[in-house]
Amino acid sequence: MKLKIGSSRLVKPLYVGNPPPTTDYIPLSVFDKATYDQHVAVIYAYRPPTPPNTTIEQGLRKALAAYRGWAGRLGKDGNGNPVILLNDDGVRFVEASVDRNLDQSVTFAPSTSLLSMHPSLEGVVELVQVQVTRFSCGSMVVGFTAHHLVADGNATSNFLVAWGLASRGLEISPLPFNDRMIFSPRNPPQFDFQHRGVEYITRNFKKVYPLIDNNVEDIVAHKVHFTTEFLSKLKARASSMNGSMKPFSTFESLLAHLWRAITKARGLKGAETTQLRISVDGRARLNPRVPNEYFGNLVLWAFARAKVDDLLHEPLPYAAKILHEAVVNVNDNYFKSFIDFANHKVKEEDLVPNADTKESILWPNLEVHSWLRFPFYDLDFGSGSPYIFLPSFSPTEGMIFLLPSFTGDGSIDVFVPLFQENYTIFKEICYSLE
């Protein structure tokens, strides 16, 4: 595929009335500082007819006026603390074209071809990048990258919806909740949970990587589609031992199934421990509740652990119960304990975030990113919703993404990067209910 770059420029916020001063800044919250220091890229595809690039760019400028942090830069305040500089330097906007039909050029499956659909993620000072690629058939692909230190998936998806509203000439509503200073530590602080080795580690901590025969070049990413019928059976099976208790969620049931299937496909040994790392949104868990419109990061992680023997020889409800309890325990008390710890211990003990952006092999563990509840499909520039949405190619072995299928019927697509030899086995067993 030969991609032609037409232009690449900075796009700045479009304010109504006098623009705000460009000397202000937003301090990063304790949740911002604990997350991944990297860009994340997603891909949208739209069928013709599609609006012109000027409409999309104008909508972006209006949305940036409401979500001003995206148009700034990461920096430091006078005391050396990390901040978002509200300097309005702008976001990168790239226009590109391909002289072929979309279906002849891009396969919307995990592959390196997706990387050409958005700007590079390396060495980027802009906090948001957009690439609009036009195809000869009239289709359009929008590649979007955003820096994770600025916002989590919930906040980013809210911004994307706002961008669509502004592009259609509609009012941005609701507006973002921008106050990142609401997470005050308690007095006296209470460290009720263990956070060393969880969200934070010592600066000189050396991670021990597994001794395995495979390397990064052997990783392949696979998309698995789970129908609503399969998910219903899975949920019933996972909840079959719950008695009068509430059934496990579809998410918990599917995740328990994937954990067991991937563990089996990897051929892990019985005495080994395998761990599942799951993102947990704190908006609804903190008391008082934080508005869904909160713009920033508000995620911690649940860790479900099991011995391989137990995971594979016990029935599915065993794995679902471990997962459920791990997620439930990341509650208001846990979030507040983390806030106290991050404010009082991180600087004192010179700790660094445990959210590693350099790991490419998670074996024997898994990390899960669920985008099932985010309104990513609501990015409508004026000609309707995208017919495809997916993460860009990211071959980190063991890092899986869950997305609602674009069919819109409640089915789920899962992106699973594994070593080639494990992937072959996984394909054979991923639909087995045994």
Short mmCIF file of N, CA and C in Angstrom, two decimals, residues 336-395:
data_model
loop_
_atom_site.label_atom_id
_atom_site.label_comp_id
_atom_site.label_asym_id
_atom_site.label_seq_id
_atom_site.Cartn_x
_atom_site.Cartn_y
_atom_site.Cartn_z
N LYS A 336 -8.68 5.01 48.34
CA LYS A 336 -8.26 6.03 49.30
C LYS A 336 -6.92 5.67 49.95
N SER A 337 -6.70 4.39 50.18
CA SER A 337 -5.40 3.95 50.68
C SER A 337 -4.30 4.28 49.68
N PHE A 338 -4.59 4.07 48.40
CA PHE A 338 -3.62 4.40 47.35
C PHE A 338 -3.33 5.90 47.33
N ILE A 339 -4.38 6.73 47.43
CA ILE A 339 -4.18 8.18 47.44
C ILE A 339 -3.26 8.60 48.59
N ASP A 340 -3.48 8.03 49.77
CA ASP A 340 -2.63 8.34 50.93
C ASP A 340 -1.19 7.89 50.68
N PHE A 341 -1.04 6.68 50.15
CA PHE A 341 0.29 6.12 49.90
C PHE A 341 1.04 6.95 48.87
N ALA A 342 0.36 7.28 47.77
CA ALA A 342 1.00 8.01 46.69
C ALA A 342 1.44 9.41 47.14
N ASN A 343 0.67 10.02 48.03
CA ASN A 343 1.01 11.36 48.50
C ASN A 343 2.11 11.36 49.55
N HIS A 344 2.24 10.28 50.32
CA HIS A 344 3.16 10.30 51.47
C HIS A 344 4.40 9.42 51.29
N LYS A 345 4.32 8.37 50.49
CA LYS A 345 5.40 7.38 50.46
C LYS A 345 6.22 7.36 49.17
N VAL A 346 5.61 7.73 48.06
CA VAL A 346 6.28 7.57 46.76
C VAL A 346 7.54 8.43 46.67
N LYS A 347 7.41 9.72 47.00
CA LYS A 347 8.57 10.61 46.94
C LYS A 347 9.55 10.29 48.06
N GLU A 348 9.02 9.99 49.25
CA GLU A 348 9.86 9.70 50.41
C GLU A 348 10.75 8.49 50.17
N GLU A 349 10.22 7.47 49.49
CA GLU A 349 10.96 6.22 49.27
C GLU A 349 11.53 6.12 47.86
N ASP A 350 11.39 7.18 47.06
CA ASP A 350 11.89 7.22 45.68
C ASP A 350 11.37 6.02 44.87
N LEU A 351 10.06 5.86 44.89
CA LEU A 351 9.41 4.77 44.16
C LEU A 351 9.04 5.23 42.75
N VAL A 352 8.91 4.26 41.85
CA VAL A 352 8.53 4.56 40.46
C VAL A 352 7.33 3.71 40.08
N PRO A 353 6.53 4.14 39.09
CA PRO A 353 5.34 3.37 38.71
C PRO A 353 5.71 1.97 38.20
N ASN A 354 4.84 1.02 38.49
CA ASN A 354 5.02 -0.35 38.05
C ASN A 354 4.36 -0.60 36.70
N ALA A 355 3.72 0.43 36.13
CA ALA A 355 3.09 0.31 34.81
C ALA A 355 4.19 0.39 33.76
N ASP A 356 4.69 -0.76 33.36
CA ASP A 356 5.86 -0.86 32.50
C ASP A 356 5.45 -0.77 31.03
N THR A 357 6.00 0.20 30.31
CA THR A 357 5.68 0.33 28.90
C THR A 357 6.68 -0.40 28.01
N LYS A 358 7.70 -1.00 28.59
CA LYS A 358 8.74 -1.62 27.78
C LYS A 358 8.62 -3.13 27.68
N GLU A 359 7.76 -3.73 28.50
CA GLU A 359 7.61 -5.18 28.45
C GLU A 359 6.91 -5.59 27.16
N SER A 360 7.47 -6.57 26.47
CA SER A 360 6.83 -7.10 25.27
C SER A 360 6.36 -8.54 25.46
N ILE A 361 6.74 -9.14 26.59
CA ILE A 361 6.33 -10.51 26.90
C ILE A 361 5.83 -10.55 28.34
N LEU A 362 4.56 -10.87 28.54
CA LEU A 362 3.97 -10.90 29.88
C LEU A 362 3.92 -12.31 30.46
N TRP A 363 4.24 -13.31 29.70
CA TRP A 363 4.26 -14.71 30.12
C TRP A 363 4.83 -14.84 31.53
N PRO A 364 4.25 -15.59 32.47
CA PRO A 364 3.03 -16.41 32.35
C PRO A 364 1.77 -15.63 32.72
N ASN A 365 1.87 -14.30 32.73
CA ASN A 365 0.75 -13.47 33.18
C ASN A 365 -0.02 -12.90 31.99
N LEU A 366 -1.13 -12.26 32.31
CA LEU A 366 -1.96 -11.59 31.30
C LEU A 366 -2.31 -10.20 31.81
N GLU A 367 -2.55 -9.31 30.87
CA GLU A 367 -3.06 -7.99 31.21
C GLU A 367 -4.28 -7.73 30.34
N VAL A 368 -5.34 -7.20 30.94
CA VAL A 368 -6.61 -7.05 30.24
C VAL A 368 -7.02 -5.59 30.17
N HIS A 369 -7.38 -5.14 28.99
CA HIS A 369 -7.93 -3.80 28.79
C HIS A 369 -9.32 -3.97 28.21
N SER A 370 -10.32 -3.65 29.01
CA SER A 370 -11.71 -3.76 28.57
C SER A 370 -12.22 -2.41 28.11
N TRP A 371 -12.62 -2.34 26.83
CA TRP A 371 -13.22 -1.14 26.27
C TRP A 371 -14.71 -1.36 26.00
N LEU A 372 -15.29 -2.31 26.72
CA LEU A 372 -16.66 -2.71 26.45
C LEU A 372 -17.67 -1.62 26.77
N ARG A 373 -17.38 -0.75 27.73
CA ARG A 373 -18.36 0.26 28.15
C ARG A 373 -18.05 1.65 27.61
N PHE A 374 -16.99 1.79 26.84
CA PHE A 374 -16.64 3.11 26.34
C PHE A 374 -17.41 3.41 25.05
N PRO A 375 -17.86 4.66 24.87
CA PRO A 375 -18.67 4.99 23.69
C PRO A 375 -17.83 5.29 22.45
N PHE A 376 -16.85 4.45 22.16
CA PHE A 376 -15.98 4.72 21.01
C PHE A 376 -16.76 4.75 19.69
N TYR A 377 -17.81 3.95 19.58
CA TYR A 377 -18.56 3.89 18.34
C TYR A 377 -19.43 5.14 18.12
N ASP A 378 -19.46 6.04 19.10
CA ASP A 378 -20.27 7.25 18.98
C ASP A 378 -19.53 8.41 18.32
N LEU A 379 -18.33 8.17 17.79
CA LEU A 379 -17.60 9.23 17.09
C LEU A 379 -18.20 9.42 15.70
N ASP A 380 -19.14 10.35 15.60
CA ASP A 380 -19.88 10.63 14.37
C ASP A 380 -19.54 12.04 13.91
N PHE A 381 -18.85 12.14 12.77
CA PHE A 381 -18.45 13.45 12.25
C PHE A 381 -19.55 14.10 11.41
N GLY A 382 -20.66 13.40 11.21
CA GLY A 382 -21.75 13.96 10.42
C GLY A 382 -22.32 13.02 9.39
N SER A 383 -21.66 11.87 9.22
CA SER A 383 -22.17 10.90 8.23
C SER A 383 -22.44 9.54 8.87
N GLY A 384 -22.55 9.53 10.19
CA GLY A 384 -22.86 8.28 10.87
C GLY A 384 -21.68 7.71 11.64
N SER A 385 -21.96 6.66 12.37
CA SER A 385 -20.94 6.02 13.20
C SER A 385 -19.94 5.24 12.34
N PRO A 386 -18.75 4.98 12.89
CA PRO A 386 -17.79 4.15 12.15
C PRO A 386 -18.31 2.73 12.03
N TYR A 387 -17.91 2.06 10.98
CA TYR A 387 -18.31 0.65 10.85
C TYR A 387 -17.23 -0.28 11.39
N ILE A 388 -16.07 0.30 11.68
CA ILE A 388 -15.00 -0.48 12.31
C ILE A 388 -14.29 0.41 13.33
N PHE A 389 -14.01 -0.15 14.48
CA PHE A 389 -13.17 0.50 15.49
C PHE A 389 -12.30 -0.57 16.10
N LEU A 390 -11.02 -0.30 16.26
CA LEU A 390 -10.13 -1.28 16.87
C LEU A 390 -8.84 -0.60 17.34
N PRO A 391 -8.13 -1.23 18.28
CA PRO A 391 -6.82 -0.70 18.67
C PRO A 391 -5.82 -0.92 17.55
N SER A 392 -4.80 -0.10 17.51
CA SER A 392 -3.73 -0.32 16.54
C SER A 392 -2.94 -1.58 16.90
N PHE A 393 -2.07 -1.97 16.01
CA PHE A 393 -1.27 -3.17 16.21
C PHE A 393 -0.30 -2.97 17.37
N SER A 394 -0.38 -3.84 18.37
CA SER A 394 0.46 -3.74 19.56
C SER A 394 0.82 -5.15 20.02
N PRO A 395 1.89 -5.72 19.48
CA PRO A 395 2.20 -7.13 19.74
C PRO A 395 2.91 -7.36 21.07
#
